[in-house]
Coordinates of C-alpha atoms in Angstrom, one line a residue:
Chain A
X1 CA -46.8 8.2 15.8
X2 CA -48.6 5.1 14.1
X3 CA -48.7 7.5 10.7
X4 CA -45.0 7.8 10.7
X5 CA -44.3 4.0 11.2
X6 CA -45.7 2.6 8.9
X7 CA -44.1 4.2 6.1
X8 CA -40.6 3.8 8.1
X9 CA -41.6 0.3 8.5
X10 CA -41.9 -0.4 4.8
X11 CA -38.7 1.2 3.7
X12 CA -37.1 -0.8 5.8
X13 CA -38.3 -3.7 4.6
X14 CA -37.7 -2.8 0.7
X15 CA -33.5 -1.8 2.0
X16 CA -33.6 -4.8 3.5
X17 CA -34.8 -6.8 0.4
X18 CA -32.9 -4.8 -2.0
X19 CA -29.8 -5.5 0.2
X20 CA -29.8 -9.3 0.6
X21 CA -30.2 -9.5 -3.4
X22 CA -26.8 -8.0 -3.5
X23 CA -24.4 -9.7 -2.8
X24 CA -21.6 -8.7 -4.9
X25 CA -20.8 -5.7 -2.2
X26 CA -16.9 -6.5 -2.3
X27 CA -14.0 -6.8 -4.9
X28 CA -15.6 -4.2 -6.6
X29 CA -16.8 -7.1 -8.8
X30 CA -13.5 -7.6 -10.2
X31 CA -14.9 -11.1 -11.4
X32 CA -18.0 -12.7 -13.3
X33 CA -20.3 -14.3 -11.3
X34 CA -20.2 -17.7 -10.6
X35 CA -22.8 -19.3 -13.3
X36 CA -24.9 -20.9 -10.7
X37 CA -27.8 -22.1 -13.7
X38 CA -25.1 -23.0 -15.9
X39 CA -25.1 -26.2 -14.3
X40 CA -22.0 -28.7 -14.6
X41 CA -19.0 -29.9 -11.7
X42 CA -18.6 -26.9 -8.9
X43 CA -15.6 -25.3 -10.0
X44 CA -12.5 -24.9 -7.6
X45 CA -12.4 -21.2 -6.6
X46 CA -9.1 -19.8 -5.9
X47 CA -8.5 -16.1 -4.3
X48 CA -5.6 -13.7 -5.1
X49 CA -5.2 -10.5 -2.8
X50 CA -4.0 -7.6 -4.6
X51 CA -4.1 -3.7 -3.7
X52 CA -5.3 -2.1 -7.0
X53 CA -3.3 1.5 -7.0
X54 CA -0.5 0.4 -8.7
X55 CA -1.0 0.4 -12.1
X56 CA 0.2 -0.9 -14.3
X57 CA 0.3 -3.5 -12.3
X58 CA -2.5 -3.8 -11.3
X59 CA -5.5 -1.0 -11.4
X60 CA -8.9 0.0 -11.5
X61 CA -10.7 0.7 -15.0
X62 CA -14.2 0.9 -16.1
X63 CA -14.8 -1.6 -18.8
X64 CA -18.2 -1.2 -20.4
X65 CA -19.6 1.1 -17.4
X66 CA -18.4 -2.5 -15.0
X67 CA -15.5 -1.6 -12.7
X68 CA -12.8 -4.2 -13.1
X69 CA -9.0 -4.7 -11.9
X70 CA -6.3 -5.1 -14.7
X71 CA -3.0 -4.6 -14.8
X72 CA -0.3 -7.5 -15.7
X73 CA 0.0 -8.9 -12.8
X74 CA -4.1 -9.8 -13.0
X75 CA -3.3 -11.4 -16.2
X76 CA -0.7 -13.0 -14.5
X77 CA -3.2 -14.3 -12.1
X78 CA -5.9 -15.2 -15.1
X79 CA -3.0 -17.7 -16.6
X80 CA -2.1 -19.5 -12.9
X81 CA -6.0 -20.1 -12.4
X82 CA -6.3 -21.2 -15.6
X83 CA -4.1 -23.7 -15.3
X84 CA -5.1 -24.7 -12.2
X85 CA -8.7 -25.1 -13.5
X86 CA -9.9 -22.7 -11.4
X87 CA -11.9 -20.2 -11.0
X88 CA -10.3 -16.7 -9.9
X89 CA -11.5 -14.1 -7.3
X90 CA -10.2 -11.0 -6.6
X91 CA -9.5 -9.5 -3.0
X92 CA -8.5 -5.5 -3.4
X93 CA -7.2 -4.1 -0.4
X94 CA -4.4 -2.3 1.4
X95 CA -1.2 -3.0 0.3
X96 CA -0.3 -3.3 4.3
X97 CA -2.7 -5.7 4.7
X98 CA -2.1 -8.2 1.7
X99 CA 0.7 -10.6 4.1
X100 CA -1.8 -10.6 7.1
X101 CA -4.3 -11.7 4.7
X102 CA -2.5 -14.5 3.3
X103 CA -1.4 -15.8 6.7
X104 CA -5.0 -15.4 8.1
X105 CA -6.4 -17.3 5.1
X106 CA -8.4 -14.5 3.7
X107 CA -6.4 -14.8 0.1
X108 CA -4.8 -17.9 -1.5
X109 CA -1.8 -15.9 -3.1
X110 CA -0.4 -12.5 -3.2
X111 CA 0.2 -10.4 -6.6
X112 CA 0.7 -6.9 -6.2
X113 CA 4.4 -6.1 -7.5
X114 CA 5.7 -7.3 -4.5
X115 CA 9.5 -7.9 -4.1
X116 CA 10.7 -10.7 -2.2
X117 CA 12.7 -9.6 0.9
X118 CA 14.5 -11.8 3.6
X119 CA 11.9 -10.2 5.7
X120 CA 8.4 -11.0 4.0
X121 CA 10.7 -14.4 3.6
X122 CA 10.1 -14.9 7.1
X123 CA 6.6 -15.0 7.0
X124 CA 5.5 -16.3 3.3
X125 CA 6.5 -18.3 0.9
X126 CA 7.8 -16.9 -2.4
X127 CA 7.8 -17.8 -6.5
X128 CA 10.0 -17.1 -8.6
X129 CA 10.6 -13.9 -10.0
X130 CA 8.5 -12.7 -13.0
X131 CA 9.4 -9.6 -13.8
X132 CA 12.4 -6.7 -12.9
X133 CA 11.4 -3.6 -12.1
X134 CA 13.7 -0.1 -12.2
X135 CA 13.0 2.5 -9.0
X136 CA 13.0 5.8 -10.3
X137 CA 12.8 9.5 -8.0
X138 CA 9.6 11.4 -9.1
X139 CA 10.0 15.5 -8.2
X140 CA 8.7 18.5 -8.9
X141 CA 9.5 20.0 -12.7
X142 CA 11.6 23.1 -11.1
X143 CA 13.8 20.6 -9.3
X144 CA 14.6 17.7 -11.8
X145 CA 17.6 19.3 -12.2
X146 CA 19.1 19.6 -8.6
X147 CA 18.4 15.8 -7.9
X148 CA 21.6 13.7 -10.0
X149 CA 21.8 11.4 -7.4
X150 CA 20.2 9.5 -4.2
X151 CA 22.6 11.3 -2.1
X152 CA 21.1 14.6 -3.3
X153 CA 18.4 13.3 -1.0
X154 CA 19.9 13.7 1.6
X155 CA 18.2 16.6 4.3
X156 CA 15.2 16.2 2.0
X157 CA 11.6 15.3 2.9
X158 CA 10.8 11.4 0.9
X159 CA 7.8 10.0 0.2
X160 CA 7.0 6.2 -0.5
X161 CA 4.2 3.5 0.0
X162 CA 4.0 2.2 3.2
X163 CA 5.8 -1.2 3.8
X164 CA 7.2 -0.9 0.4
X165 CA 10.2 -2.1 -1.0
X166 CA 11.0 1.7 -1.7
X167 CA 10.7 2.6 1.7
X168 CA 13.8 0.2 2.4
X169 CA 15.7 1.9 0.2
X170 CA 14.3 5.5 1.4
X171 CA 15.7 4.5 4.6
X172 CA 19.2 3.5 3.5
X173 CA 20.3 7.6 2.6
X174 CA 22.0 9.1 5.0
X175 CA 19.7 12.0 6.8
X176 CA 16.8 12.2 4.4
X177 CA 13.1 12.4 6.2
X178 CA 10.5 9.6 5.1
X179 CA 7.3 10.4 4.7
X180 CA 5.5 6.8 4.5
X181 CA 1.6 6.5 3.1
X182 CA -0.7 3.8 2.3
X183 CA -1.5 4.8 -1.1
X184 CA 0.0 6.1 -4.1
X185 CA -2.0 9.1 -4.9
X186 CA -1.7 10.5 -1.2
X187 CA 2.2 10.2 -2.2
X188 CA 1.5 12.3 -5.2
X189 CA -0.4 15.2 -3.5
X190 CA 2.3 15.8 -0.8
X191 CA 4.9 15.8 -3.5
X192 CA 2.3 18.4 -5.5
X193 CA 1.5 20.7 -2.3
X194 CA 5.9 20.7 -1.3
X195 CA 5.3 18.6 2.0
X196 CA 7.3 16.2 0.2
X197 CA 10.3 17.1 -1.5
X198 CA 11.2 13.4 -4.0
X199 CA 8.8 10.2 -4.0
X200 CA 10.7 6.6 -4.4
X201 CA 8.5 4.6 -6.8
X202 CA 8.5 2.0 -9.6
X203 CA 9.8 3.5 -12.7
X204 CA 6.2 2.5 -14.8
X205 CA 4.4 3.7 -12.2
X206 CA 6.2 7.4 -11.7
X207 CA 6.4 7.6 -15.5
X208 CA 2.8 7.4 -16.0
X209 CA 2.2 10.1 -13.5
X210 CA 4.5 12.5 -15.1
X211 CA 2.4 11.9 -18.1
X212 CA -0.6 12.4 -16.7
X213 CA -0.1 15.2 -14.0
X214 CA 1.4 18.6 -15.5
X215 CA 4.4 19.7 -13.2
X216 CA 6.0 16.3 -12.6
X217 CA 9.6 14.8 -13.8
X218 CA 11.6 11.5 -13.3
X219 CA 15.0 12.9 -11.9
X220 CA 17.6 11.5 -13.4
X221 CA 18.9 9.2 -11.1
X222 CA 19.6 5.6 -11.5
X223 CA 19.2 3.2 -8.4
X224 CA 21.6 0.6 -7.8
X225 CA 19.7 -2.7 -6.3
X226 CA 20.9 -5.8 -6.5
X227 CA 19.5 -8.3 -8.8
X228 CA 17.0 -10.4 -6.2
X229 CA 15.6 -6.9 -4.8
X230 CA 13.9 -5.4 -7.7
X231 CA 11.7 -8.2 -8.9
X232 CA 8.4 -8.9 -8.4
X233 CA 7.1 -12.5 -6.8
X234 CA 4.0 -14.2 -6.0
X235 CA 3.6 -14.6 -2.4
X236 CA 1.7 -17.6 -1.0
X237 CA 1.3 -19.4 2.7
X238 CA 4.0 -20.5 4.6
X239 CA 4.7 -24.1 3.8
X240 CA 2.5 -24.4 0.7
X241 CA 5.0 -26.0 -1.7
X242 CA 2.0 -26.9 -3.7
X243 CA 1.2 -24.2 -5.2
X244 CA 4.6 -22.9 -5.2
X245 CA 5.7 -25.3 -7.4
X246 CA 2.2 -25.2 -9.4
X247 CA 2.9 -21.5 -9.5
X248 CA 6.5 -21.5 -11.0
X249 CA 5.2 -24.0 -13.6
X250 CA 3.0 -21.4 -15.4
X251 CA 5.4 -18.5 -14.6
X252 CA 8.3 -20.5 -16.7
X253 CA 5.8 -21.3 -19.5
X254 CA 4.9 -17.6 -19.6
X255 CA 8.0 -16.4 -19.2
X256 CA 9.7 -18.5 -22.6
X257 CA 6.3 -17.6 -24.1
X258 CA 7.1 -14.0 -24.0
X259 CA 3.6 -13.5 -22.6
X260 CA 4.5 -11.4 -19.6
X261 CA 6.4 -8.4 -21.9
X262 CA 2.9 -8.5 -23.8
X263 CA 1.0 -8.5 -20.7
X264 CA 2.8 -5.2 -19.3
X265 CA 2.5 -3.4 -22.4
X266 CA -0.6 -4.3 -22.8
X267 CA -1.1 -2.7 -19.5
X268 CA 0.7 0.2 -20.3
X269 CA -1.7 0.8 -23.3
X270 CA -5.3 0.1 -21.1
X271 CA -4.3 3.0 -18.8
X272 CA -3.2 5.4 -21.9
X273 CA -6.9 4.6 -23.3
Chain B
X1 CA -2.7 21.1 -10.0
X2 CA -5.1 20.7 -12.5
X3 CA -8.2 20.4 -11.1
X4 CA -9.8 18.0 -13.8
X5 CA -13.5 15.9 -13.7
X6 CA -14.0 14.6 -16.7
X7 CA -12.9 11.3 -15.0
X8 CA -16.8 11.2 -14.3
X9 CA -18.2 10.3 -17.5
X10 CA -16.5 7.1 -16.9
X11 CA -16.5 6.1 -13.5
X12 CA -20.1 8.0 -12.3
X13 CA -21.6 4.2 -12.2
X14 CA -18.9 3.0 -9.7
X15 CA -19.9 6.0 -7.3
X16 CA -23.5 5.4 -7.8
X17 CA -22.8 1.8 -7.0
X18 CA -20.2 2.5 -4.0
X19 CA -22.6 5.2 -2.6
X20 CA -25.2 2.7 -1.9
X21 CA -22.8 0.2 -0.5
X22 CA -21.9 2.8 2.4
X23 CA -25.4 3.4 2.5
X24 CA -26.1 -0.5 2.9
X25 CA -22.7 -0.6 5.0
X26 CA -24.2 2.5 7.8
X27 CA -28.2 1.1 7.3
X28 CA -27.3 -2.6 9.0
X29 CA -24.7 -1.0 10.9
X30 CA -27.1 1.2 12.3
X31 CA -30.2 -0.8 12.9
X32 CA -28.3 -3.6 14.5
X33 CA -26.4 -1.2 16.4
X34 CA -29.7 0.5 17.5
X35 CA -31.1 -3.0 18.6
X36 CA -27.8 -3.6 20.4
X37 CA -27.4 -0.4 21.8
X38 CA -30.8 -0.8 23.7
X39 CA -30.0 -4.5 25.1
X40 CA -26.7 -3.1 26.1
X41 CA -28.6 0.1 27.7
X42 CA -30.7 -2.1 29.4
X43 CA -28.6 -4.2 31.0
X44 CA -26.6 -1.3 32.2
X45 CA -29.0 0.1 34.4
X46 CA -29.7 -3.0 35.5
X47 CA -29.7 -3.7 39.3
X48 CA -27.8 -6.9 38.8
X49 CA -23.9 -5.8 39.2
X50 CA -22.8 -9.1 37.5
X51 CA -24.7 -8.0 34.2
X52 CA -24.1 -4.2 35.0
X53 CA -20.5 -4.8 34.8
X54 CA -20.4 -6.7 31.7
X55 CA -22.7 -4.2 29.4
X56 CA -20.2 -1.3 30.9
X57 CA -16.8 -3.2 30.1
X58 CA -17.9 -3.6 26.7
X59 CA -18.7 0.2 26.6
X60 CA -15.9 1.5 27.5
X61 CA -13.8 -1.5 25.4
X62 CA -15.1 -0.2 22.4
X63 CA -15.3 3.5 23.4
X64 CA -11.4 3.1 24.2
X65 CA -10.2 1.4 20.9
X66 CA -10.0 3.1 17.5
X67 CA -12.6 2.2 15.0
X68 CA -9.6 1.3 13.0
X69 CA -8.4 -1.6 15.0
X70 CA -11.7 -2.8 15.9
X71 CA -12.1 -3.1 11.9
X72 CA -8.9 -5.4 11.5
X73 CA -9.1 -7.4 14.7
X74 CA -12.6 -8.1 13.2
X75 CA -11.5 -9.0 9.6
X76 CA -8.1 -10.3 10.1
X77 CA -7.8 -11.3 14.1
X78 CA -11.0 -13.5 14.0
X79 CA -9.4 -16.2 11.7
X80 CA -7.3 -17.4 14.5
X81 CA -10.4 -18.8 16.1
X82 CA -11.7 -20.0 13.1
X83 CA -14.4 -17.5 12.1
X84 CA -13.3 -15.9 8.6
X85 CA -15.8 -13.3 7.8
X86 CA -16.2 -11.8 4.2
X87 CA -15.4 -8.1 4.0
X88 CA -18.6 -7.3 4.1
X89 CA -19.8 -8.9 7.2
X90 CA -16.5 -7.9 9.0
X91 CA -17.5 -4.6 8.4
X92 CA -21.1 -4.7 8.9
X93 CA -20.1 -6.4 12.6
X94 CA -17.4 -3.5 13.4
X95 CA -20.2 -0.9 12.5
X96 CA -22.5 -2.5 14.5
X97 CA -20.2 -2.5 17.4
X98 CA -18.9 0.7 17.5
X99 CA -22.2 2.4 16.9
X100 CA -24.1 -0.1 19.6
X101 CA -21.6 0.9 22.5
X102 CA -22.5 4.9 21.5
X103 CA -26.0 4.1 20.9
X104 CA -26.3 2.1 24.5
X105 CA -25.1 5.3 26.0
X106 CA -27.5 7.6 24.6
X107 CA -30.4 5.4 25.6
X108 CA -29.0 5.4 29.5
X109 CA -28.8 8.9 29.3
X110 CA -32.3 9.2 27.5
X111 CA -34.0 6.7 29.5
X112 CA -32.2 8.2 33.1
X113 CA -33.4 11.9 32.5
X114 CA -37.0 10.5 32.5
X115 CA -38.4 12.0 35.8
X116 CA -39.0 9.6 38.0
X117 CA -42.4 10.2 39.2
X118 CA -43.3 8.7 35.7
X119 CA -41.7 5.2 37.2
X120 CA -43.4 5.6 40.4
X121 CA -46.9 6.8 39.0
X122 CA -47.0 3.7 36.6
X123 CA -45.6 1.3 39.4
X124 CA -48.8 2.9 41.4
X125 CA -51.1 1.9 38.2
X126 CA -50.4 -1.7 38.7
X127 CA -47.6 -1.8 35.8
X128 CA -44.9 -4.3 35.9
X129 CA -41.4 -2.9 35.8
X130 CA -41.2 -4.2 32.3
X131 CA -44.6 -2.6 31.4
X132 CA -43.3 0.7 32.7
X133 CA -39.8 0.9 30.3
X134 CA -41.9 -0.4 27.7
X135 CA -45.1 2.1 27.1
X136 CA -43.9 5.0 30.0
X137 CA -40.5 5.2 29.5
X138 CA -38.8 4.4 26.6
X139 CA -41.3 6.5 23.9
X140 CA -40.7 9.4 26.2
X141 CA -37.3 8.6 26.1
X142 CA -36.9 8.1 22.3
X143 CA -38.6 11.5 21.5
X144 CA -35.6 13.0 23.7
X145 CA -32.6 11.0 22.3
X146 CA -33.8 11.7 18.4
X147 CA -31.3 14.1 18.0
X148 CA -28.5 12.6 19.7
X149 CA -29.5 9.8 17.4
X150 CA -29.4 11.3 14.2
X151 CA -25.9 12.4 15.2
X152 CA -24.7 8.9 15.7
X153 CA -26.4 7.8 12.4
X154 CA -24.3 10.8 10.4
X155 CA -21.2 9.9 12.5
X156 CA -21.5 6.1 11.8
X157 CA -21.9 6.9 7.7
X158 CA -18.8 8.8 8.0
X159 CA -16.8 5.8 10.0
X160 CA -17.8 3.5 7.7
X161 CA -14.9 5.6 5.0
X162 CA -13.0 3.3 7.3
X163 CA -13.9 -0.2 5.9
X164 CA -12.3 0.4 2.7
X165 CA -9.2 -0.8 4.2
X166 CA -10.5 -4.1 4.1
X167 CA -11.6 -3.5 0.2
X168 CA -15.4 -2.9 0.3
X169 CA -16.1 -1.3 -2.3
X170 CA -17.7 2.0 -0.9
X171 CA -17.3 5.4 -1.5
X172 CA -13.7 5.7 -0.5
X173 CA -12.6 2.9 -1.9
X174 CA -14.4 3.8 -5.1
X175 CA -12.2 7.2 -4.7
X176 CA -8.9 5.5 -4.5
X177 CA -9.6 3.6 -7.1
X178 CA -10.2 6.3 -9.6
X179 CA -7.2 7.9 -8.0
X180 CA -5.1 4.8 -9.4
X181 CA -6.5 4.8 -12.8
X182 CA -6.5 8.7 -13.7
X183 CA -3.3 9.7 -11.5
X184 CA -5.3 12.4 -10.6
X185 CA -5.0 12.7 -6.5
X186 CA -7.7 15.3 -5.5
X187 CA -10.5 15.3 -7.9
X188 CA -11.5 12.1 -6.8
X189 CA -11.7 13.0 -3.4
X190 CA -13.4 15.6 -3.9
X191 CA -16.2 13.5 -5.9
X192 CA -16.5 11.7 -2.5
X193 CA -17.0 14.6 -0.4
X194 CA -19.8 15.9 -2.2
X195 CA -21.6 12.1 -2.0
X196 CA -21.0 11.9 1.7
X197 CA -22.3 15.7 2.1
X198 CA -25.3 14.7 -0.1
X199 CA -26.2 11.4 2.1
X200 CA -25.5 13.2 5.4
X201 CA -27.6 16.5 4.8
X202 CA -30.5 14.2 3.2
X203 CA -30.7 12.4 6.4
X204 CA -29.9 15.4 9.0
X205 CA -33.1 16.9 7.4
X206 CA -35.4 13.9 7.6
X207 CA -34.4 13.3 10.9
X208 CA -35.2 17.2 11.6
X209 CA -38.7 16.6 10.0
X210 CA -39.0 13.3 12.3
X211 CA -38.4 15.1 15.2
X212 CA -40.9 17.7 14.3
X213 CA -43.5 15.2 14.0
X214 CA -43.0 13.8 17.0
X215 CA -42.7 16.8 19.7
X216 CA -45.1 17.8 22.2
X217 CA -46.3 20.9 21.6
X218 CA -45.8 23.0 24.8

């Protein structure tokens, strides 16, 4: 007995070592580290929550064998902390779970292509809008044809995202059967395997899975929505007109800049490298 | 589908990296689960119905809620009272729960199939009650409840898929991740299986070896 304890004694000791000098364990360290040595004023550290499937919003890439989020709506994020002087960390996690963070504090602001409904209203506090989005329907090649419109739908199996904007719209045609999922991908292997008939999604988003899937076609159909249900907002607290109003600021000075169009292609081109 | 892995040349670092989270994630979640799991065993068969009744509410409380919901109530539920855990800790706590409330009953049972002429012969030797759990009981006990240990360690590095909800970055989450960059739904997962198989058949054979080492011959 004493033999074997010993040695299961000192591993122990080295995990346990080896873990406390790691601390970077979450946000798949999305950010640099603080420079702690670097000396100088503590900087003010402000958190956005994000859920990194949606590119190209916002994504997961390896940059220089370091796994980082990008996506437009990061770099969106980069310019408000910037001009907050601030310091930005990221918070990746389920889209579902992105409000309940920011009421519970966990996050300081939402960015995840999220579309401000009188719902969500309810419960957070909404910027203005940064950028319109199209929904397109994402099949299967042998049925691009069949689907000319949302009605065609109808009777038909529909995938979307979970708590989506799409899944509102999913639920508005008459007799079709949702299919609602946390994450994208999932979405894209029950359209793949026929348990799902259509997926509702972002137009970016479907088109860069028809170019990177074989098999897979944007249907030609367009979706009406009004103009305040297809864009994208940041979300923060309830009652935090601060940073609301600190928030629109650099939206409207990125928005005349033209930076936001360069920051979605520029998107578009990372996830075509 | 196309079945394609060259998404691995790329992103190999970010499994390595998320593999030894989870393996971080299910080490503190089982060693303070273990520790737990023994107080918590302890007070159960304790003669005291007070304490008794306590240690088997929180059994069956966590026994009777999804690993799920014990994961958010943890992350998200304990801000309300002011506590606001990182990601991390949230999970490491919820790990440590759910395997503590297994663990606990494994022990009872363990440390109840003793015979208990082993009690009463060391009670007869002058041993304290305390004296007897301590060097008659419980290493007789532990050589019996190694197996059904080892299966709560594999269970608990299986559970702990569940945390990525809450964005640690372990081997699920490193999955989905890939997932979003290469649009590629399966291959990713499939990357994860093989990591989790790995870790799980590594350990199932040391703790066959362990148990080896430690049995009576008879």
């Amino acid at each position: 007995m004493k033999r074997v304890l010993l040695p299961m004694m000192l591993l122990l000791m080295v995990v346990i070592m080896t873990a406390c000098g790691q601390e970077q364990t979450t946000g798949a360290g999305s950010e640099p580290s603080p420079s702690s040595e670097s000396g100088g004023a503590e900087k003010k550290v402000i958190v956005l929550g994000t859920s990194a499937d949606y590119a190209p919003y916002e994504f997961h890439k390896s940059i220089n064998g370091k796994d980082t989020i990008v996506g437009f709506d990061i770099e969106i994020a980069k310019a408000i902390a910037a001009d907050m002087g601030a310091e930005l960390k990221i918070e990746d996690m389920d889209f579902e779970g992105l409000l309940m963070a920011l009421s519970t504090d966990k996050v300081d602001f939402v960015i995840s292509g999220l579309t401000p409904t009188e719902e969500r209203k309810k419960n957070v506090d909404f910027t203005d809008i940064y950028y319109y989005a199209e929904q397109a329907v994402l099949v299967r090649a042998d049925e691009g044809e069949s689907i000319a419109s949302l009605d065609n739908l109808s009777g038909k199996q529909v995938g979307v995202q979970k708590s989506s904007i799409q899944e509102g719209i999913a639920q508005d045609i008459q007799g079709a059967k949702l299919t609602s999922l946390a994450k994208i991908p999932e979405l894209i292997l029950e359209l793949q395997t026929g348990r799902v008939d259509a997926l509702i999604l972002e137009k970016p988003v479907a088109q860069q899975y028809v170019k990177n899937q074989e098999g897979l076609v944007v249907a030609n159909v367009k979706i009406e929505q009004a103009e305040d249900e297809g864009g994208s907002a940041i979300a923060v607290k309830k009652g935090n007109k601060e940073l609301v109003d600190q928030i629109n600021s650099t939206l409207e000075k990125l928005k005349t800049g033209g930076d936001i169009e360069r920051f979605v292609v520029e998107a578009n081109e990372m996830l075509g490298e | 589908m196309n079945l394609d892995f060259s998404f691995l040349s790329e992103h190999w670092q970010d499994y390595v990296r998320s593999a030894w989270v989870t393996l971080e994630l299910s080490f503190f979640g089982v060693l303070f689960g273990t520790l737990l799991g023994v107080m918590v065993a302890l007070l159960r068969i304790s003669r005291v119905w007070p304490i008794k009744f306590v240690a088997s509410a929180y059994i069956e409380l966590i026994r009777g809620t999804p690993m799920l919901v014990q994961i958010l109530i943890i992350h998200y539920g304990l801000t309300v009272i002011g506590v606001n855990l990182s990601a991390f800790m949230s999970g490491v706590v919820a790990l440590t729960m759910n395997s503590s409330a297994y663990m606990a009953e494994v022990f009872r049972a363990g440390i109840q199939a003793i015979d208990k002429g082993q009690t009463e012969a060391s009670r007869s030797l002058g041993m304290s009650h305390g004296m007897t759990l301590r060097y008659i009981i419980l290493p007789q006990a532990f050589r019996n409840m190694l197996p059904a240990i080892g299966n709560e360690f594999i269970i608990i590095i299986k559970d702990s898929s569940l945390v990525s909800m809450i964005g640690i970055a372990e081997i699920i989450y490193t999955a989905r991740a890939v997932q979003g960059v290469t649009f590629q739904p399966l291959a990713p997962l499939l990357v994860a299986a093989a990591l989790y198989f790995v870790i799980t058949f590594t350990l199932a054979n040391l703790l066959t070896w362990l148990e080896r080492r430690l049995s009576i011959s008879r």
